[in-house]
CHARMM-style PDB file with segment names, atoms N, HN, CA, C and O in Angstrom:
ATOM      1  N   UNK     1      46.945  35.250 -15.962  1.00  0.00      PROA
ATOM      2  CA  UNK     1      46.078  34.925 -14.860  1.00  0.00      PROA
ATOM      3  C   UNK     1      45.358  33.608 -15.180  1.00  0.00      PROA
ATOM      4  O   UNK     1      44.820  33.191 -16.206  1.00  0.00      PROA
ATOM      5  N   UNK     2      45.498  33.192 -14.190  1.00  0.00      PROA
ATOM      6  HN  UNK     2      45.935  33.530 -13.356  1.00  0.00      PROA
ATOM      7  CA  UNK     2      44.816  31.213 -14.371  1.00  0.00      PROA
ATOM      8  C   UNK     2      43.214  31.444 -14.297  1.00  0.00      PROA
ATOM      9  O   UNK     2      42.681  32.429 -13.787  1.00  0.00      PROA
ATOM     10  N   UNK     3      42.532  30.327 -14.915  1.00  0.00      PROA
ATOM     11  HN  UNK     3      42.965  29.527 -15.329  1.00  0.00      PROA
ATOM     12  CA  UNK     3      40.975  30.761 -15.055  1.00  0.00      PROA
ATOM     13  C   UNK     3      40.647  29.864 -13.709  1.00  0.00      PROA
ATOM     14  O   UNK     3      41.267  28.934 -13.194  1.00  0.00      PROA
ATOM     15  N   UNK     4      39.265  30.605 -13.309  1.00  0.00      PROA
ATOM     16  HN  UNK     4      38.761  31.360 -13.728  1.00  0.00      PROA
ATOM     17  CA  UNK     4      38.741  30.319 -11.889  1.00  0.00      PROA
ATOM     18  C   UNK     4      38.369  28.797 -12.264  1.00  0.00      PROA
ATOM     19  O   UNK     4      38.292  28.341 -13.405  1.00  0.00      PROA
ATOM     20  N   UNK     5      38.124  28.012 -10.874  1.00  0.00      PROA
ATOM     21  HN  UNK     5      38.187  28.382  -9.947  1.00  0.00      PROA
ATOM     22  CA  UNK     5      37.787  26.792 -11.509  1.00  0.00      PROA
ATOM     23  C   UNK     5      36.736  26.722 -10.025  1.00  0.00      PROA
ATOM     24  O   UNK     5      37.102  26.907  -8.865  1.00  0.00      PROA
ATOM     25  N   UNK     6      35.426  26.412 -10.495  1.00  0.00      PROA
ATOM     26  HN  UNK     6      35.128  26.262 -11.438  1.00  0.00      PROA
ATOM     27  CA  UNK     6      34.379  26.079  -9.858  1.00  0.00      PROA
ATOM     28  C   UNK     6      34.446  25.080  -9.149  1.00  0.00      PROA
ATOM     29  O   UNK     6      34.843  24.038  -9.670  1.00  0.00      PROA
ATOM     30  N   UNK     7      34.005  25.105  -7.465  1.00  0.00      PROA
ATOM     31  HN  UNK     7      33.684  25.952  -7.042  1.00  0.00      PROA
ATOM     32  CA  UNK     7      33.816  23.898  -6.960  1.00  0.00      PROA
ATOM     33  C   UNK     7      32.776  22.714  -7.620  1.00  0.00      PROA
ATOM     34  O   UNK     7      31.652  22.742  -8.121  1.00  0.00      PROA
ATOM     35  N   UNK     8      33.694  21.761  -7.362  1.00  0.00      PROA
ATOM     36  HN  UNK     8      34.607  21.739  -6.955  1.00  0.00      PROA
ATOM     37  CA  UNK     8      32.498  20.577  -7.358  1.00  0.00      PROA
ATOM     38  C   UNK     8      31.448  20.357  -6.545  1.00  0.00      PROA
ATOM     39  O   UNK     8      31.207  20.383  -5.338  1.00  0.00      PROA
ATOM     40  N   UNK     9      30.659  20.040  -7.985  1.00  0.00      PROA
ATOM     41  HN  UNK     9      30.855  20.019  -8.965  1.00  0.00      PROA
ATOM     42  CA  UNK     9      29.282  19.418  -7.149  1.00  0.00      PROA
ATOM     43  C   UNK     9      29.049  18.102  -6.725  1.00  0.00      PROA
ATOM     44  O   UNK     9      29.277  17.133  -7.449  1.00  0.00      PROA
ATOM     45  N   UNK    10      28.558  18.014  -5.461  1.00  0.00      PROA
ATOM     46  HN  UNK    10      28.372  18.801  -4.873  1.00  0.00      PROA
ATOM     47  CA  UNK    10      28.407  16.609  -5.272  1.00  0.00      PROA
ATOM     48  C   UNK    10      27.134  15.680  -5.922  1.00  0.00      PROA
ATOM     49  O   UNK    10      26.567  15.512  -4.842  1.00  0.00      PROA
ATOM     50  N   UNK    11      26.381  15.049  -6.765  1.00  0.00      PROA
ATOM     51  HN  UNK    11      26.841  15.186  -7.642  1.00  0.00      PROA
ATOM     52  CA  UNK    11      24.866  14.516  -7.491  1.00  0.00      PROA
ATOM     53  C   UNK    11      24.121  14.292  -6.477  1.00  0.00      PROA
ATOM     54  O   UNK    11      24.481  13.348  -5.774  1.00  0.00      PROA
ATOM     55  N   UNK    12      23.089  14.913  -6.129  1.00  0.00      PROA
ATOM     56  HN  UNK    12      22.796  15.680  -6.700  1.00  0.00      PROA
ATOM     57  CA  UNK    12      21.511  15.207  -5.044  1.00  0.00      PROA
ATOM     58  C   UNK    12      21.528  13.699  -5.080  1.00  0.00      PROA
ATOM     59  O   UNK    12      21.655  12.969  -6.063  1.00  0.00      PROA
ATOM     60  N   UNK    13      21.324  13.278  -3.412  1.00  0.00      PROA
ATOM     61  HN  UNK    13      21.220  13.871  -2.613  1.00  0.00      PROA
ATOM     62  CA  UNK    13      21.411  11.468  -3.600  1.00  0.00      PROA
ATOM     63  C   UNK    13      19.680  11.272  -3.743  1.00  0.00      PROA
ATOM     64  O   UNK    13      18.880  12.185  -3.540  1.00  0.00      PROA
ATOM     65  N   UNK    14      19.499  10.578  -3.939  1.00  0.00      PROA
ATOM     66  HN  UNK    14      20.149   9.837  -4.105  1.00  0.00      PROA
ATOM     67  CA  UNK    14      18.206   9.944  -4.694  1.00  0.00      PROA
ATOM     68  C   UNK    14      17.219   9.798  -3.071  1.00  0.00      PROA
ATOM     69  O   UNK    14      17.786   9.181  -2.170  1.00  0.00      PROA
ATOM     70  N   UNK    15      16.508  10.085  -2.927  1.00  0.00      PROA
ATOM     71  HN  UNK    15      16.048  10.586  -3.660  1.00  0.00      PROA
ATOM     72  CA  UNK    15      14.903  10.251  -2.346  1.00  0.00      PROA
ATOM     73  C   UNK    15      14.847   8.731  -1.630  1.00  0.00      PROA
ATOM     74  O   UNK    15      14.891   7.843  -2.481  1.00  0.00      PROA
ATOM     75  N   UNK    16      14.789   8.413  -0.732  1.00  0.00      PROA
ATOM     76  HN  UNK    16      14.753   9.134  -0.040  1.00  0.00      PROA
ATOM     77  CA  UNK    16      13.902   7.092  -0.183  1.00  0.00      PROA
ATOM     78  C   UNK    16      12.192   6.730  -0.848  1.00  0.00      PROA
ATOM     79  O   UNK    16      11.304   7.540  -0.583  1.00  0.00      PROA
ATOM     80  N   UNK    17      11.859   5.465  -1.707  1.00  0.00      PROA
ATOM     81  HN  UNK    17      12.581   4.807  -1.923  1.00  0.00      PROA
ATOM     82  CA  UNK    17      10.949   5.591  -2.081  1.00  0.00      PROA
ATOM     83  C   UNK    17       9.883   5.307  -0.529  1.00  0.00      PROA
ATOM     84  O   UNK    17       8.821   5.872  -0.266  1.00  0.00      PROA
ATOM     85  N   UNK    18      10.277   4.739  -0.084  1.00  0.00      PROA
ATOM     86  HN  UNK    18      11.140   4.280  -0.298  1.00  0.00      PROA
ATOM     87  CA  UNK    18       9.280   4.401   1.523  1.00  0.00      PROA
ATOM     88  C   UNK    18       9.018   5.536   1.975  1.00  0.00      PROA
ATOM     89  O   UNK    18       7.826   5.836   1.906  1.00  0.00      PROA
ATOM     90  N   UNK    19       9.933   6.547   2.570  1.00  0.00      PROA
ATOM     91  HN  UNK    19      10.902   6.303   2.626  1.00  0.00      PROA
ATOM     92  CA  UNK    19       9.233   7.477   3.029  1.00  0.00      PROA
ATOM     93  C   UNK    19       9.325   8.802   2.249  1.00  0.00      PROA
ATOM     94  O   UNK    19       9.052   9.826   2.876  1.00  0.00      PROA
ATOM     95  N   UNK    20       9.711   8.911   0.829  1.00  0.00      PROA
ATOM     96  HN  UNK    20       9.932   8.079   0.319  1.00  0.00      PROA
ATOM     97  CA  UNK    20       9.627   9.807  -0.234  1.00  0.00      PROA
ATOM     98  C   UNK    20      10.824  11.010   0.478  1.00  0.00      PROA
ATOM     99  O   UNK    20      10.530  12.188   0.270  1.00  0.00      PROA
ATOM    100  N   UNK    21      11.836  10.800   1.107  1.00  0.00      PROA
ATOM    101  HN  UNK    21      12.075   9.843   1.275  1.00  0.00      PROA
ATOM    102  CA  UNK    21      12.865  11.902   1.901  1.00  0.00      PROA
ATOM    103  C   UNK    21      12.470  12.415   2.404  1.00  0.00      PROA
ATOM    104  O   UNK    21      12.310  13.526   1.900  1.00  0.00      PROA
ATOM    105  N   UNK    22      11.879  12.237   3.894  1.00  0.00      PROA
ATOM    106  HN  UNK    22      12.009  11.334   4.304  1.00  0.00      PROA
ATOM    107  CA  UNK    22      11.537  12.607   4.870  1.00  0.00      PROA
ATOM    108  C   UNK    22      12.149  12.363   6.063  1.00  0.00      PROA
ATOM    109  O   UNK    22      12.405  13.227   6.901  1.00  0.00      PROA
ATOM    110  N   UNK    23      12.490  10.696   6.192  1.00  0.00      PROA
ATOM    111  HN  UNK    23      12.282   9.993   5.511  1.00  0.00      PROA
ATOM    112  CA  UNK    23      13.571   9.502   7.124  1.00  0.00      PROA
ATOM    113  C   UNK    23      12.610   9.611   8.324  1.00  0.00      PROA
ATOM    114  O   UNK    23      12.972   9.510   9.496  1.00  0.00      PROA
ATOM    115  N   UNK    24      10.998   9.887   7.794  1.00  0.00      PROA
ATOM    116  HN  UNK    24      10.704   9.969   6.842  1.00  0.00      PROA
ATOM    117  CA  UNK    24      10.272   9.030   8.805  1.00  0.00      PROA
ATOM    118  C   UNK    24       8.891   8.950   8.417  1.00  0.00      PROA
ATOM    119  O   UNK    24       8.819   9.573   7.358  1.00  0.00      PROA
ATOM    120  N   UNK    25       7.560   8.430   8.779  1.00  0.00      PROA
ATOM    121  HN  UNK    25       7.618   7.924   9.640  1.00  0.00      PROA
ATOM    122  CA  UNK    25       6.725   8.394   8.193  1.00  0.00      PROA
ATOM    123  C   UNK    25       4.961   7.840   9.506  1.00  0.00      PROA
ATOM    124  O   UNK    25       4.837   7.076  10.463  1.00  0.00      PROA
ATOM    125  N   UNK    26       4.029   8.750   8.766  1.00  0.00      PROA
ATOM    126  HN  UNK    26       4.130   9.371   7.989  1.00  0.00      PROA
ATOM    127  CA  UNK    26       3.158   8.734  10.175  1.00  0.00      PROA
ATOM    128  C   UNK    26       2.147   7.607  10.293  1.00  0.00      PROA
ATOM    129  O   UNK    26       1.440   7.557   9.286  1.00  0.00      PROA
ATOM    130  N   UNK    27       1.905   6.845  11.046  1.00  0.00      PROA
ATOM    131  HN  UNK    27       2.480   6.885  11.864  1.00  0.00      PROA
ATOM    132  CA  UNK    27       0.853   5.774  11.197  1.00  0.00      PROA
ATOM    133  C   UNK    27      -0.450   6.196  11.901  1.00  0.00      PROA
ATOM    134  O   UNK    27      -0.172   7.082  12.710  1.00  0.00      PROA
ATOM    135  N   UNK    28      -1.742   5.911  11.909  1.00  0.00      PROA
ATOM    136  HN  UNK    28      -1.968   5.192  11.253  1.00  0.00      PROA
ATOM    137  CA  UNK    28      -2.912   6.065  12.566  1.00  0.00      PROA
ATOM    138  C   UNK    28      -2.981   4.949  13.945  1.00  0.00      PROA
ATOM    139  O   UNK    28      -2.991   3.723  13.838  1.00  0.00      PROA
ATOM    140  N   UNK    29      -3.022   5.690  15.175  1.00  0.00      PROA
ATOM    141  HN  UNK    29      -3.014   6.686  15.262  1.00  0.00      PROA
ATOM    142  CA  UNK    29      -3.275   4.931  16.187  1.00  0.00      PROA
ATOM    143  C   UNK    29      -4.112   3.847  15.849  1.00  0.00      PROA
ATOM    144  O   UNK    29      -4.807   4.092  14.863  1.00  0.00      PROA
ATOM    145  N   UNK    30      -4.281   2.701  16.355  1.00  0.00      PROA
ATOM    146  HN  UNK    30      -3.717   2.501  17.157  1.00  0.00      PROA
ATOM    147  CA  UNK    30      -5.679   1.662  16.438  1.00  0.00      PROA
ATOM    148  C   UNK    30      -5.447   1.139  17.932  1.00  0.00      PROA
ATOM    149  O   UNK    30      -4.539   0.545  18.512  1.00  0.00      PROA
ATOM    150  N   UNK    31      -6.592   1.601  18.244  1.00  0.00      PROA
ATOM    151  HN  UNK    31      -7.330   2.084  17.773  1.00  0.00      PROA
ATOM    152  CA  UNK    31      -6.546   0.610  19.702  1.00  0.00      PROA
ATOM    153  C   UNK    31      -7.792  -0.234  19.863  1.00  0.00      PROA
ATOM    154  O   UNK    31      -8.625  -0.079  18.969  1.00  0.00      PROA
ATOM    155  N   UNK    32      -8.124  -1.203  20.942  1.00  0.00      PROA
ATOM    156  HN  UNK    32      -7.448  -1.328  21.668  1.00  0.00      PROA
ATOM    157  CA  UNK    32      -9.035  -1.831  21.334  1.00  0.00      PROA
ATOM    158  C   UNK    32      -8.218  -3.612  20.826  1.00  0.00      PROA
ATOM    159  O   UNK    32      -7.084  -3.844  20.406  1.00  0.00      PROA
ATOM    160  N   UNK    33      -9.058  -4.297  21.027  1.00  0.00      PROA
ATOM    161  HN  UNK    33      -9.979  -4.109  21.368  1.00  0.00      PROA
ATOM    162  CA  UNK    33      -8.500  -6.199  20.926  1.00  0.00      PROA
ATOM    163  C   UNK    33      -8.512  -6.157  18.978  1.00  0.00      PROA
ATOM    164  O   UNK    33      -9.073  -5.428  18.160  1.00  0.00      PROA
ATOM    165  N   UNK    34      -7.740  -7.146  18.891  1.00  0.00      PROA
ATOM    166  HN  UNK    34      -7.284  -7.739  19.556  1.00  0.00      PROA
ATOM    167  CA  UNK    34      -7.616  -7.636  17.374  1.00  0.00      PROA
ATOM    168  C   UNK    34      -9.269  -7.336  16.601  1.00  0.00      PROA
ATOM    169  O   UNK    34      -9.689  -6.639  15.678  1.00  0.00      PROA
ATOM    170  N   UNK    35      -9.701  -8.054  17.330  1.00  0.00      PROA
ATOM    171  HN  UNK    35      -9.360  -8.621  18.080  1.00  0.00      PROA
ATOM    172  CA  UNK    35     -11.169  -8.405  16.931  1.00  0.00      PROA
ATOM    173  C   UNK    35     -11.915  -6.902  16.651  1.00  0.00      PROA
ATOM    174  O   UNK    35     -12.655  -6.703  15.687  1.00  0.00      PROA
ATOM    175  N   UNK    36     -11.625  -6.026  17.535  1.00  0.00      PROA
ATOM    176  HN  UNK    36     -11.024  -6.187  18.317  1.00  0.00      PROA
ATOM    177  CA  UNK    36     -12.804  -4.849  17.743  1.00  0.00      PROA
ATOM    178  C   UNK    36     -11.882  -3.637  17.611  1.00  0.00      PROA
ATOM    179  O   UNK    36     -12.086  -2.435  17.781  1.00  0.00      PROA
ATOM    180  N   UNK    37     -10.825  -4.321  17.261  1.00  0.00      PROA
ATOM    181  HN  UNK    37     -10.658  -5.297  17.123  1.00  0.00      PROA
ATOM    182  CA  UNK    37     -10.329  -2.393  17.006  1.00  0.00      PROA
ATOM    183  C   UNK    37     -10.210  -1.203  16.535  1.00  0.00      PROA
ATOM    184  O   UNK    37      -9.679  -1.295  15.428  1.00  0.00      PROA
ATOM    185  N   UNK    38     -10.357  -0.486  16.712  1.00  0.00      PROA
ATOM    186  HN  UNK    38     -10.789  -0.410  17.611  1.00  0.00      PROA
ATOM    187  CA  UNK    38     -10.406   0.553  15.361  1.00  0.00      PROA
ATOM    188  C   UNK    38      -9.682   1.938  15.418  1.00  0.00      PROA
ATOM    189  O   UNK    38      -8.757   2.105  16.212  1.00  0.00      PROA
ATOM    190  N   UNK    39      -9.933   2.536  14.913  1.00  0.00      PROA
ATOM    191  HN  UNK    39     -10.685   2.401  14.267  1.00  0.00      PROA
ATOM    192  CA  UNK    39      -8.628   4.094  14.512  1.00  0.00      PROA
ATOM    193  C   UNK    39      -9.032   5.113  15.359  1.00  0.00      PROA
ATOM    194  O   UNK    39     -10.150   5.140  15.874  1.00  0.00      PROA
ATOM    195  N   UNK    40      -7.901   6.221  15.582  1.00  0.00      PROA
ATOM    196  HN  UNK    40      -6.992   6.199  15.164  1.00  0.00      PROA
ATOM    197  CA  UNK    40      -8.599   7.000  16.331  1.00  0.00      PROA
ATOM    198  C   UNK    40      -7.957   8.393  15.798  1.00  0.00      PROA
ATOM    199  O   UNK    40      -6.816   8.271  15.352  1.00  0.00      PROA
ATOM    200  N   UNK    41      -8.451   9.550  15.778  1.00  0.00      PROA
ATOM    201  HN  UNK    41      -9.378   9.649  16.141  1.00  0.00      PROA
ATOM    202  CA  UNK    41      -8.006  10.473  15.024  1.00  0.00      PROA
ATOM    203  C   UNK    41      -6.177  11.023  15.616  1.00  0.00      PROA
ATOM    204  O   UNK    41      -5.783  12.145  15.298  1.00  0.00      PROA
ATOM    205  N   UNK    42      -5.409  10.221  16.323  1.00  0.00      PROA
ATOM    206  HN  UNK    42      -5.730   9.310  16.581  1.00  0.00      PROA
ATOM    207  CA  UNK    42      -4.142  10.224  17.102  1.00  0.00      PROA
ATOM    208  C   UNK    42      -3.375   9.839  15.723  1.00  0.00      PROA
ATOM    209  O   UNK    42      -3.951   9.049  14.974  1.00  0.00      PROA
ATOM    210  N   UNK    43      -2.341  10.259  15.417  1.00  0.00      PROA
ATOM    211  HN  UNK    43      -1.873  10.900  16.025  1.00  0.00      PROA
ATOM    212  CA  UNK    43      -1.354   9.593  14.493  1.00  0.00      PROA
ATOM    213  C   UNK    43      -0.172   9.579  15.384  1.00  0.00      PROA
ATOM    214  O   UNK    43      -0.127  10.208  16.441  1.00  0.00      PROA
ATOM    215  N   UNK    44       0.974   8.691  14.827  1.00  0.00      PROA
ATOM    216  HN  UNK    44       0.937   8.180  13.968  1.00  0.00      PROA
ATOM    217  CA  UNK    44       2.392   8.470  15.628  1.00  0.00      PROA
ATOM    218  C   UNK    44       2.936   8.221  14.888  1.00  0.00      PROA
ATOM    219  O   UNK    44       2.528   7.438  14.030  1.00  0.00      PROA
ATOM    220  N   UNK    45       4.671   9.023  14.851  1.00  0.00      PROA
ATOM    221  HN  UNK    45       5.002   9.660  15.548  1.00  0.00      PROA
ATOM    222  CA  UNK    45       5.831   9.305  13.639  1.00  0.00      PROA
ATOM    223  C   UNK    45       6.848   7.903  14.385  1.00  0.00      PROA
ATOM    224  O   UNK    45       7.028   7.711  15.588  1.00  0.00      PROA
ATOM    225  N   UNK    46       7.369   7.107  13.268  1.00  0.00      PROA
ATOM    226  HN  UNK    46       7.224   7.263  12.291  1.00  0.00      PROA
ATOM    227  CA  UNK    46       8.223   6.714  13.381  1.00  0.00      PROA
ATOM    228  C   UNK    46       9.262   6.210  12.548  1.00  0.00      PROA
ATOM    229  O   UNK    46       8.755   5.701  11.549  1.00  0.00      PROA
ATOM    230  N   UNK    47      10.817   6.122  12.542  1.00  0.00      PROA
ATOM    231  HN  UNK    47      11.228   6.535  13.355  1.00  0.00      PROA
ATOM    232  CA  UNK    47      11.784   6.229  11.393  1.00  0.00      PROA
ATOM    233  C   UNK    47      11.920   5.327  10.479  1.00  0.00      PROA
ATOM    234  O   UNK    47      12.207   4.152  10.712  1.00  0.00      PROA
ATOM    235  N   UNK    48      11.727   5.805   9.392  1.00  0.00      PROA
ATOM    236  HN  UNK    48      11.494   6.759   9.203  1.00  0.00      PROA
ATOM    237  CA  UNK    48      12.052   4.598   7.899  1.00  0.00      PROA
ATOM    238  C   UNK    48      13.239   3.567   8.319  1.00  0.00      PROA
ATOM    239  O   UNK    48      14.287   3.851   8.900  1.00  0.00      PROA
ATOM    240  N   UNK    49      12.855   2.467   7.930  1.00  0.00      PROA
ATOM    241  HN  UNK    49      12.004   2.236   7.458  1.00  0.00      PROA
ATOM    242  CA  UNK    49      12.967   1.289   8.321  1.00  0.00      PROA
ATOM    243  C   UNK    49      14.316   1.335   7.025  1.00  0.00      PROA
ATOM    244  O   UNK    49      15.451   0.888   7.192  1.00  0.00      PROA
ATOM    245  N   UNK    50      13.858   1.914   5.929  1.00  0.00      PROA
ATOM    246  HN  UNK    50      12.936   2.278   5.793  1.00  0.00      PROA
ATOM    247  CA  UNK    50      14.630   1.286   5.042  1.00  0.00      PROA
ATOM    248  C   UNK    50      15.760   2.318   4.567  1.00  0.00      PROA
ATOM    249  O   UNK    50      16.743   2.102   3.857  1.00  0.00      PROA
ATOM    250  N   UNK    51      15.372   3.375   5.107  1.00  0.00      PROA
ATOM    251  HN  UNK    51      14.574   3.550   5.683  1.00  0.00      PROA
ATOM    252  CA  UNK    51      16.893   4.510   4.986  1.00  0.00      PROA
ATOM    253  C   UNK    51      16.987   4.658   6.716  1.00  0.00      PROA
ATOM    254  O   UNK    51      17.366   5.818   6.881  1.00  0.00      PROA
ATOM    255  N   UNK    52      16.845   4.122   7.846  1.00  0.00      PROA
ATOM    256  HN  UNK    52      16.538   3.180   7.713  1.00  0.00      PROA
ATOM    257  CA  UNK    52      17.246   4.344   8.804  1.00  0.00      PROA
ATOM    258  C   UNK    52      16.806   5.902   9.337  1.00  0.00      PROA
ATOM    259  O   UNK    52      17.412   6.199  10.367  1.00  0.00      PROA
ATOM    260  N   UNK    53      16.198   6.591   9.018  1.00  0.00      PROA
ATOM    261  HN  UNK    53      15.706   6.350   8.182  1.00  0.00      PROA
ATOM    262  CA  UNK    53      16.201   8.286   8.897  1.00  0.00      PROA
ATOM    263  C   UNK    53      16.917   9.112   8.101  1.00  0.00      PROA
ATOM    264  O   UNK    53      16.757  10.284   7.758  1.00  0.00      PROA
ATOM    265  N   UNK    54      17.377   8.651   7.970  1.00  0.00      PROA
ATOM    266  HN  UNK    54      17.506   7.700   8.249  1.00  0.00      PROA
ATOM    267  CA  UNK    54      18.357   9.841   6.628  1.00  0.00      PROA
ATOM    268  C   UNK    54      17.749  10.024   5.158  1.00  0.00      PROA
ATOM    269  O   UNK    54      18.309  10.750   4.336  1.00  0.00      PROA
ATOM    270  N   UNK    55      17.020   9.591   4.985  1.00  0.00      PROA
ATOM    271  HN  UNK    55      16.566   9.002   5.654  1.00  0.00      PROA
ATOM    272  CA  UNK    55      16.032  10.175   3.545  1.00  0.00      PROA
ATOM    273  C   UNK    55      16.830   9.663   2.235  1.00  0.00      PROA
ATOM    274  O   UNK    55      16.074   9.572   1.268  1.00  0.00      PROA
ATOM    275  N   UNK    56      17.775   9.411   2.043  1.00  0.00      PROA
ATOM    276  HN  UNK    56      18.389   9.485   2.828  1.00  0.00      PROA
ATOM    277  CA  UNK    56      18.156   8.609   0.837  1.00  0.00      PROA
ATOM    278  C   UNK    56      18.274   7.029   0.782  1.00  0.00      PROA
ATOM    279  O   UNK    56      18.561   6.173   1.618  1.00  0.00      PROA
ATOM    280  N   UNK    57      17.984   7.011  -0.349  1.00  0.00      PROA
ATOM    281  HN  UNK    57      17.751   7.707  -1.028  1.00  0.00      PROA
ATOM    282  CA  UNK    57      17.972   5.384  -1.035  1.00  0.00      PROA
ATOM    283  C   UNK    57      18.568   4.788  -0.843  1.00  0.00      PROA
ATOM    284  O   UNK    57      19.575   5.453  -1.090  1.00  0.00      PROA
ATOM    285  N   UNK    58      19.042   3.544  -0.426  1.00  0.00      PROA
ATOM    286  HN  UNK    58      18.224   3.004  -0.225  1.00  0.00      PROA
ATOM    287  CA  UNK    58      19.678   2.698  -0.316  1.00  0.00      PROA
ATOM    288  C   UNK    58      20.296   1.862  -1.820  1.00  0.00      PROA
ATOM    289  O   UNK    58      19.860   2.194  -2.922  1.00  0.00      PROA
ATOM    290  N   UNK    59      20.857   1.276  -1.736  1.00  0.00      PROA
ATOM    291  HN  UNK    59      21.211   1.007  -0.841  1.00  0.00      PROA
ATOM    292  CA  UNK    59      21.212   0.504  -3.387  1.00  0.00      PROA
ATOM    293  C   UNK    59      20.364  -1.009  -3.242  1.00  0.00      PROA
ATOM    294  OT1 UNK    59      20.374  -1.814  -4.173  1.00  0.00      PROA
TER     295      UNK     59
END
């Protein structure tokens, strides 16, 4: 009898350091003019720039 042979593993791809593997990341509203603006307790999600959304590293 032939010995079992385990699937392969594929190596866990490495984490996006920008958005730590998430493939998106949250900003604090600011509204009002350049001059006078300020934060407001609203946040807004939008996708890592540098993994596109998919949560791994790029080379």
């Amino acid at each position: 009898m032939a010995a079992r042979k385990s699937p392969a593993r594929k190596p866990a791809a490495k984490k996006c350091p920008d958005c730590k593997g998430k493939g998106e990341f949250t900003e604090t509203v600011k509204v009002g003019s350049v001059r006078k603006s300020r934060e407001t307790t609203d946040r807004q999600t939008a996708l890592c720039l540098a993994c596109f959304g998919s949560g791994e590293a790029t080379d």
